[in-house]
Short mmCIF file of C-alpha atoms and ligand atoms in Angstrom, two decimals:
data_model
loop_
_atom_site.label_atom_id
_atom_site.label_comp_id
_atom_site.label_asym_id
_atom_site.label_seq_id
_atom_site.Cartn_x
_atom_site.Cartn_y
_atom_site.Cartn_z
CA UNK A 25 27.45 -3.53 48.98
CA UNK A 26 28.02 -2.53 45.36
CA UNK A 27 25.03 -4.40 43.85
CA UNK A 28 22.64 -2.78 46.28
CA UNK A 29 23.99 0.65 45.38
CA UNK A 30 23.47 -0.07 41.68
CA UNK A 31 19.93 -1.21 42.44
CA UNK A 32 19.29 1.96 44.39
CA UNK A 33 20.46 4.14 41.52
CA UNK A 34 18.44 2.14 39.04
CA UNK A 35 15.34 2.48 41.18
CA UNK A 36 15.83 6.23 41.35
CA UNK A 37 16.25 6.46 37.59
CA UNK A 38 13.08 4.45 37.00
CA UNK A 39 11.08 6.44 39.49
CA UNK A 40 12.17 9.75 38.02
CA UNK A 41 11.48 8.56 34.49
CA UNK A 42 8.02 7.34 35.46
CA UNK A 43 7.12 10.70 36.95
CA UNK A 44 8.32 12.61 33.91
CA UNK A 45 6.45 10.50 31.35
CA UNK A 46 3.17 10.57 33.23
CA UNK A 47 3.45 14.35 33.60
CA UNK A 48 3.47 14.71 29.84
CA UNK A 49 0.42 12.46 29.53
CA UNK A 50 -1.89 14.50 31.69
CA UNK A 51 -3.45 16.66 28.98
CA UNK A 52 -4.19 16.12 25.32
CA UNK A 53 -2.20 19.19 24.39
CA UNK A 54 0.92 17.92 26.14
CA UNK A 55 0.45 14.44 24.71
CA UNK A 56 0.15 15.92 21.22
CA UNK A 57 3.14 18.16 21.86
CA UNK A 58 5.43 15.41 23.07
CA UNK A 59 4.44 12.54 20.75
CA UNK A 60 7.23 10.76 18.89
CA UNK A 61 5.47 10.19 15.58
CA UNK A 62 2.53 11.78 13.81
CA UNK A 63 0.28 10.66 10.98
CA UNK A 64 0.56 13.07 8.11
CA UNK A 65 -2.31 13.38 5.59
CA UNK A 66 0.27 14.31 2.95
CA UNK A 67 1.78 10.85 3.29
CA UNK A 68 -1.38 8.79 2.89
CA UNK A 69 -2.29 7.11 -0.40
CA UNK A 70 -5.84 6.04 -1.16
CA UNK A 71 -6.46 2.99 -3.37
CA UNK A 72 -9.27 3.34 -5.93
CA UNK A 73 -10.93 0.72 -8.16
CA UNK A 74 -11.86 1.87 -11.64
CA UNK A 75 -14.31 -0.19 -13.61
CA UNK A 76 -14.84 -0.42 -17.33
CA UNK A 77 -18.32 1.04 -18.01
CA UNK A 78 -21.48 0.68 -15.96
CA UNK A 79 -22.43 2.56 -12.81
CA UNK A 80 -20.77 3.09 -9.46
CA UNK A 81 -21.18 -0.06 -7.41
CA UNK A 82 -20.97 -0.10 -3.68
CA UNK A 83 -18.79 -2.76 -2.14
CA UNK A 84 -19.49 -4.53 1.11
CA UNK A 85 -15.85 -3.90 2.02
CA UNK A 86 -14.52 -0.58 3.34
CA UNK A 87 -13.42 1.89 0.65
CA UNK A 88 -13.55 -0.58 -2.21
CA UNK A 89 -16.39 0.68 -4.43
CA UNK A 90 -16.17 0.28 -8.19
CA UNK A 91 -15.99 3.66 -9.89
CA UNK A 92 -16.65 3.90 -13.65
CA UNK A 93 -14.27 6.19 -15.58
CA UNK A 94 -17.21 8.49 -16.39
CA UNK A 95 -17.86 9.17 -12.69
CA UNK A 96 -14.23 9.47 -11.68
CA UNK A 97 -13.97 13.24 -11.55
CA UNK A 98 -17.14 13.68 -9.45
CA UNK A 99 -15.95 10.87 -7.17
CA UNK A 100 -12.48 12.36 -6.68
CA UNK A 101 -13.36 16.05 -6.33
CA UNK A 102 -14.55 15.92 -2.69
CA UNK A 103 -11.62 13.65 -1.76
CA UNK A 104 -9.13 16.07 -3.29
CA UNK A 105 -10.88 18.93 -1.46
CA UNK A 106 -10.53 16.95 1.75
CA UNK A 107 -6.76 16.89 1.23
CA UNK A 108 -6.05 13.49 -0.29
CA UNK A 109 -3.13 14.03 -2.62
CA UNK A 110 -2.17 10.57 -3.81
CA UNK A 111 -4.22 7.77 -5.31
CA UNK A 112 -3.26 4.21 -6.20
CA UNK A 113 -5.26 3.14 -9.25
CA UNK A 114 -6.47 -0.44 -9.76
CA UNK A 115 -8.41 -1.47 -12.85
CA UNK A 116 -11.42 -3.76 -13.21
CA UNK A 117 -11.23 -4.54 -16.94
CA UNK A 118 -14.16 -5.28 -19.24
CA UNK A 119 -12.67 -8.59 -20.37
CA UNK A 120 -9.92 -11.02 -19.41
CA UNK A 121 -7.81 -13.26 -21.63
CA UNK A 122 -4.93 -15.67 -21.15
CA UNK A 123 -2.25 -12.96 -21.64
CA UNK A 124 -4.02 -10.24 -19.66
CA UNK A 125 -3.79 -7.99 -22.74
CA UNK A 126 -6.30 -5.45 -21.38
CA UNK A 127 -3.61 -4.49 -18.84
CA UNK A 128 -1.47 -2.73 -21.48
CA UNK A 129 -4.21 -1.59 -23.85
CA UNK A 130 -3.75 2.14 -24.48
CA UNK A 131 -7.49 2.46 -24.09
CA UNK A 132 -7.62 0.17 -21.09
CA UNK A 133 -9.48 1.14 -17.97
CA UNK A 134 -6.40 2.24 -15.99
CA UNK A 135 -4.94 4.18 -18.91
CA UNK A 136 -8.20 6.06 -19.47
CA UNK A 137 -8.63 6.70 -15.75
CA UNK A 138 -5.10 8.10 -15.43
CA UNK A 139 -5.63 10.45 -18.40
CA UNK A 140 -8.90 11.61 -16.90
CA UNK A 141 -7.35 12.33 -13.49
CA UNK A 142 -4.31 14.03 -15.06
CA UNK A 143 -6.55 16.27 -17.14
CA UNK A 144 -8.84 17.27 -14.26
CA UNK A 145 -6.64 17.73 -11.22
CA UNK A 146 -3.35 19.51 -10.72
CA UNK A 147 -1.16 18.59 -7.76
CA UNK A 148 -2.28 14.99 -7.51
CA UNK A 149 0.18 12.11 -7.52
CA UNK A 150 -1.08 9.15 -9.52
CA UNK A 151 0.23 5.72 -8.56
CA UNK A 152 -0.75 2.68 -10.65
CA UNK A 153 -0.66 -0.98 -9.72
CA UNK A 154 1.30 -2.95 -12.31
CA UNK A 155 0.23 -6.58 -12.34
CA UNK A 156 -1.58 -9.14 -14.46
CA UNK A 157 -3.89 -10.94 -12.02
CA UNK A 158 -6.94 -8.72 -12.59
CA UNK A 159 -6.56 -8.90 -16.36
CA UNK A 160 -5.64 -12.55 -16.98
CA UNK A 161 -8.34 -15.23 -16.96
CA UNK A 162 -6.18 -17.52 -14.76
CA UNK A 163 -5.84 -14.84 -12.06
CA UNK A 164 -2.08 -15.24 -11.58
CA UNK A 165 0.34 -12.32 -11.38
CA UNK A 166 2.33 -13.43 -14.44
CA UNK A 167 2.14 -15.00 -17.87
CA UNK A 168 1.24 -18.67 -17.50
CA UNK A 169 2.72 -21.26 -19.86
CA UNK A 170 2.04 -24.96 -19.42
CA UNK A 171 0.72 -24.45 -15.94
CA UNK A 172 3.59 -22.37 -14.57
CA UNK A 173 4.72 -18.76 -14.75
CA UNK A 174 7.16 -17.77 -17.49
CA UNK A 175 9.49 -15.26 -15.92
CA UNK A 176 10.77 -13.71 -19.12
CA UNK A 177 7.32 -13.23 -20.67
CA UNK A 178 6.01 -11.87 -17.37
CA UNK A 179 8.80 -9.27 -17.20
CA UNK A 180 8.14 -8.19 -20.80
CA UNK A 181 4.45 -7.87 -20.12
CA UNK A 182 4.91 -5.95 -16.85
CA UNK A 183 7.24 -3.49 -18.62
CA UNK A 184 4.69 -2.96 -21.32
CA UNK A 185 1.99 -2.27 -18.73
CA UNK A 186 4.24 0.17 -16.83
CA UNK A 187 5.13 2.10 -19.99
CA UNK A 188 1.44 2.33 -20.98
CA UNK A 189 0.65 3.76 -17.53
CA UNK A 190 3.49 6.27 -17.86
CA UNK A 191 2.22 7.28 -21.31
CA UNK A 192 -1.20 7.94 -19.79
CA UNK A 193 0.41 10.22 -17.18
CA UNK A 194 1.17 8.13 -14.10
CA UNK A 195 3.73 9.59 -11.68
CA UNK A 196 4.66 6.35 -9.96
CA UNK A 197 4.22 2.79 -11.21
CA UNK A 198 3.95 0.06 -8.66
CA UNK A 199 4.83 -3.48 -9.71
CA UNK A 200 3.10 -6.04 -7.48
CA UNK A 201 3.75 -9.30 -9.33
CA UNK A 202 6.75 -10.37 -7.20
CA UNK A 203 8.55 -11.48 -10.36
CA UNK A 204 12.33 -11.56 -9.84
CA UNK A 205 13.92 -8.71 -11.75
CA UNK A 206 10.68 -6.79 -12.29
CA UNK A 207 12.06 -3.50 -11.00
CA UNK A 208 15.16 -3.40 -13.19
CA UNK A 209 13.20 -4.56 -16.22
CA UNK A 210 10.57 -1.87 -15.73
CA UNK A 211 13.17 0.82 -14.94
CA UNK A 212 14.96 0.03 -18.19
CA UNK A 213 11.74 0.03 -20.22
CA UNK A 214 10.63 3.36 -18.75
CA UNK A 215 14.02 4.95 -19.42
CA UNK A 216 14.11 3.60 -22.97
CA UNK A 217 10.69 5.11 -23.63
CA UNK A 218 11.67 8.55 -22.32
CA UNK A 219 9.98 8.20 -18.91
CA UNK A 220 13.06 8.52 -16.74
CA UNK A 221 11.12 10.83 -14.40
CA UNK A 222 8.46 8.23 -13.64
CA UNK A 223 9.21 6.66 -10.26
CA UNK A 224 8.81 3.07 -9.10
CA UNK A 225 7.23 2.01 -5.82
CA UNK A 226 7.95 -1.68 -5.51
CA UNK A 227 5.87 -4.16 -3.54
CA UNK A 228 9.19 -5.44 -2.19
CA UNK A 229 8.10 -7.45 0.83
CA UNK A 230 4.75 -8.77 -0.29
CA UNK A 231 3.73 -11.67 1.89
CA UNK A 232 1.46 -14.47 0.80
CA UNK A 233 -1.59 -13.69 2.92
CA UNK A 234 -5.22 -14.50 3.59
CA UNK A 235 -5.71 -10.78 4.19
CA UNK A 236 -6.06 -10.11 0.44
CA UNK A 237 -9.41 -11.94 0.24
CA UNK A 238 -11.69 -8.85 0.06
CA UNK A 239 -9.43 -7.38 -2.65
CA UNK A 240 -9.62 -10.55 -4.71
CA UNK A 241 -13.38 -10.52 -4.30
CA UNK A 242 -13.63 -6.91 -5.51
CA UNK A 243 -11.02 -7.29 -8.28
CA UNK A 244 -12.15 -10.86 -9.11
CA UNK A 245 -8.48 -11.76 -9.26
CA UNK A 246 -8.32 -14.99 -7.26
CA UNK A 247 -6.07 -17.57 -8.99
CA UNK A 248 -8.10 -20.20 -10.87
CA UNK A 249 -5.54 -22.89 -9.94
CA UNK A 250 -2.85 -23.14 -7.26
CA UNK A 251 -2.03 -20.11 -5.10
CA UNK A 252 0.49 -17.28 -4.98
CA UNK A 253 2.82 -18.91 -2.46
CA UNK A 254 5.28 -19.72 -5.26
CA UNK A 255 6.07 -16.03 -5.74
CA UNK A 256 4.85 -14.17 -2.65
CA UNK A 257 6.82 -14.26 0.60
CA UNK A 258 6.44 -16.83 3.36
CA UNK A 259 5.20 -15.27 6.60
CA UNK A 260 7.84 -17.18 8.58
CA UNK A 261 10.62 -15.17 6.95
CA UNK A 262 11.95 -11.89 8.24
CA UNK A 263 15.52 -11.52 6.93
CA UNK A 264 14.40 -12.46 3.45
CA UNK A 265 12.39 -9.23 3.36
CA UNK A 266 15.62 -7.25 3.80
CA UNK A 267 17.15 -9.11 0.88
CA UNK A 268 14.07 -8.48 -1.28
CA UNK A 269 14.11 -4.78 -0.45
CA UNK A 270 17.87 -4.35 -0.97
CA UNK A 271 17.60 -6.04 -4.35
CA UNK A 272 14.70 -3.78 -5.36
CA UNK A 273 16.60 -0.65 -4.32
CA UNK A 274 19.61 -1.85 -6.26
CA UNK A 275 17.38 -2.48 -9.28
CA UNK A 276 16.06 1.08 -9.10
CA UNK A 277 13.05 1.14 -6.79
CA UNK A 278 12.43 4.67 -5.46
CA UNK A 279 10.03 3.55 -2.72
CA UNK A 280 9.90 0.11 -1.12
CA UNK A 281 6.67 -1.24 0.26
CA UNK A 282 5.71 -3.80 2.87
CA UNK A 283 2.37 -5.57 2.73
CA UNK A 284 0.26 -6.46 4.69
CA UNK A 285 1.22 -3.83 7.27
CA UNK A 286 -0.07 -4.92 10.66
CA UNK A 287 1.28 -8.47 10.50
CA UNK A 288 4.72 -7.24 9.39
CA UNK A 289 5.64 -4.38 11.71
CA UNK A 290 9.01 -6.00 12.41
CA UNK A 291 9.78 -5.95 8.69
CA UNK A 292 8.81 -2.29 8.39
CA UNK A 293 11.14 -1.54 11.28
CA UNK A 294 14.00 -3.56 9.78
CA UNK A 295 13.73 -1.79 6.44
CA UNK A 296 13.55 1.58 8.13
CA UNK A 297 16.82 0.85 9.90
CA UNK A 298 18.69 -0.62 6.98
CA UNK A 299 17.53 1.35 3.95
CA UNK A 300 17.74 4.99 3.02
CA UNK A 301 14.68 4.89 0.73
CA UNK A 302 11.19 5.97 1.75
CA UNK A 303 9.32 3.02 3.25
CA UNK A 304 5.64 2.49 2.45
CA UNK A 305 3.25 0.12 4.19
CA UNK A 306 0.00 -1.13 2.69
CA UNK A 307 -2.84 -1.65 5.15
CA UNK A 308 -4.57 -4.21 2.95
CA UNK A 309 -8.22 -5.01 2.37
CA UNK A 310 -8.38 -7.76 5.01
CA UNK A 311 -6.85 -5.53 7.68
CA UNK A 312 -9.50 -2.91 7.00
CA UNK A 313 -12.22 -5.58 6.99
CA UNK A 314 -11.00 -6.88 10.37
CA UNK A 315 -11.03 -3.36 11.80
CA UNK A 316 -14.58 -2.81 10.54
CA UNK A 317 -15.79 -6.15 11.89
CA UNK A 318 -14.25 -5.51 15.31
CA UNK A 319 -15.71 -1.99 15.46
CA UNK A 320 -19.14 -3.31 14.51
CA UNK A 321 -19.10 -6.09 17.05
CA UNK A 322 -17.82 -4.03 19.99
CA UNK A 323 -19.19 -0.57 19.27
CA UNK A 324 -15.77 1.14 19.32
CA UNK A 325 -15.17 3.81 16.69
CA UNK A 326 -13.94 2.37 13.41
CA UNK A 327 -12.02 5.55 12.61
CA UNK A 328 -10.35 5.68 16.02
CA UNK A 329 -9.32 2.05 15.70
CA UNK A 330 -8.02 2.67 12.17
CA UNK A 331 -5.98 5.60 13.51
CA UNK A 332 -4.55 3.44 16.30
CA UNK A 333 -3.36 0.82 13.81
CA UNK A 334 -2.00 3.41 11.39
CA UNK A 335 -0.11 5.14 14.18
CA UNK A 336 1.54 1.85 15.11
CA UNK A 337 2.43 1.25 11.47
CA UNK A 338 3.95 4.74 11.38
CA UNK A 339 5.81 4.13 14.62
CA UNK A 340 7.28 0.93 13.19
CA UNK A 341 8.88 3.12 10.52
CA UNK A 342 6.53 3.53 7.57
CA UNK A 343 6.58 7.09 6.26
CA UNK A 344 4.06 6.43 3.51
CA UNK A 345 0.83 4.59 4.29
CA UNK A 346 -1.71 3.14 1.87
CA UNK A 347 -5.14 2.58 3.39
CA UNK A 348 -8.78 2.18 2.37
CA UNK A 349 -9.68 4.30 5.40
CA UNK A 350 -7.91 7.34 3.89
CA UNK A 351 -11.00 9.64 3.69
CA UNK A 352 -12.25 9.09 7.23
CA UNK A 353 -8.74 9.12 8.68
CA UNK A 354 -7.83 12.38 6.95
CA UNK A 355 -11.12 14.01 8.03
CA UNK A 356 -10.33 12.99 11.59
CA UNK A 357 -6.75 14.31 11.45
CA UNK A 358 -7.97 17.62 10.04
CA UNK A 359 -10.64 18.01 12.72
CA UNK A 360 -8.06 17.25 15.41
CA UNK A 361 -6.08 20.37 14.46
CA UNK A 362 -9.06 22.68 14.96
C1 PBG B 410 -2.27 -7.52 -7.17
C2 PBG B 410 -2.52 -6.95 -5.84
C3 PBG B 410 -3.14 -7.55 -4.73
C4 PBG B 410 -3.21 -6.59 -3.77
C5 PBG B 410 -2.60 -5.44 -4.27
N1 PBG B 410 -2.16 -5.70 -5.54
C6 PBG B 410 -3.73 -8.89 -4.57
C7 PBG B 410 -2.94 -10.11 -4.43
O1 PBG B 410 -1.72 -10.12 -4.41
O2 PBG B 410 -3.61 -11.14 -4.38
C8 PBG B 410 -3.85 -6.75 -2.43
C9 PBG B 410 -4.36 -5.51 -1.84
C10 PBG B 410 -5.34 -5.68 -0.74
O3 PBG B 410 -5.66 -6.79 -0.28
O4 PBG B 410 -5.83 -4.64 -0.30
N2 PBG B 410 -1.13 -8.28 -7.28
ZN1 ZN B 411 -1.08 -9.69 -9.05
#
């Protein structure tokens, strides 16, 4: 007797719920009104690749053109007008050496780009990627000694890079080397140099992934020997990401980031639940390349598909999203409000 009554009540609850949810789906206005999460153009960061000298070069990958410092202002102006407020700067240096010394050169490509942006635009947040792989001839994210990475020398070098970016005018430095202790080392170096207001966005849960291939092609930063599995996370691990993020927060990270985004939605959700810091997710080059390839082969809209994936990344718990589709996504979001 009892079980059947419970079943009856349950059925009623489900039926009522089903009616209510479908009622709110019947028009776009009601769907927009009742949605649980919303992409916000103010919370999107666009990566940009700045090249030493030469001309603008188009990339075969979405949003990954090389922009020379001289063309930076004309490149950025329409994007800033569109409403993009934050940029993550990557450098393509003129030369590479064993130590990656062009990464902390005061006249290096990132340092000059940051000064240029700072001088030309108000109300723009400048994020810089702090790593060695684009600048070192071996393509690894640290200082290599006798075939393996020297942690201490890597930390010293990363701090030097971060301080040089802060001197140029960066608002947020973003260490991506996955070297243990990088956040506390950089925090200390910034504070010691008078840059206590410069924030750190840490690539906390950075998985070893095949989805970085277009980036490595554009940044010519593929390792010349071995791979990055010795310092980037193993895709089989979930709880380890929580440990990585908690450590980074403890070391002084202001924003923690998960990357790639779409293959790690569970991790985004975990961090959202457990941390009080803003959570960023990086929709990496390979994710964008997959979206483009799928759109091209099926005829669906690339922008609409990008939006679908970004909405799911947002729903998982990422407040801040980094994506190469930033311009087209922001244009779409703006047009939607009209
Ligand atoms: C540098 C760095 C990489 C990316 C961001 N910073 C490459 C890597 O770790 O190999 C990847 C970004 C992308 O694929 O869009 N450490
Ligand atoms: Zn790197």
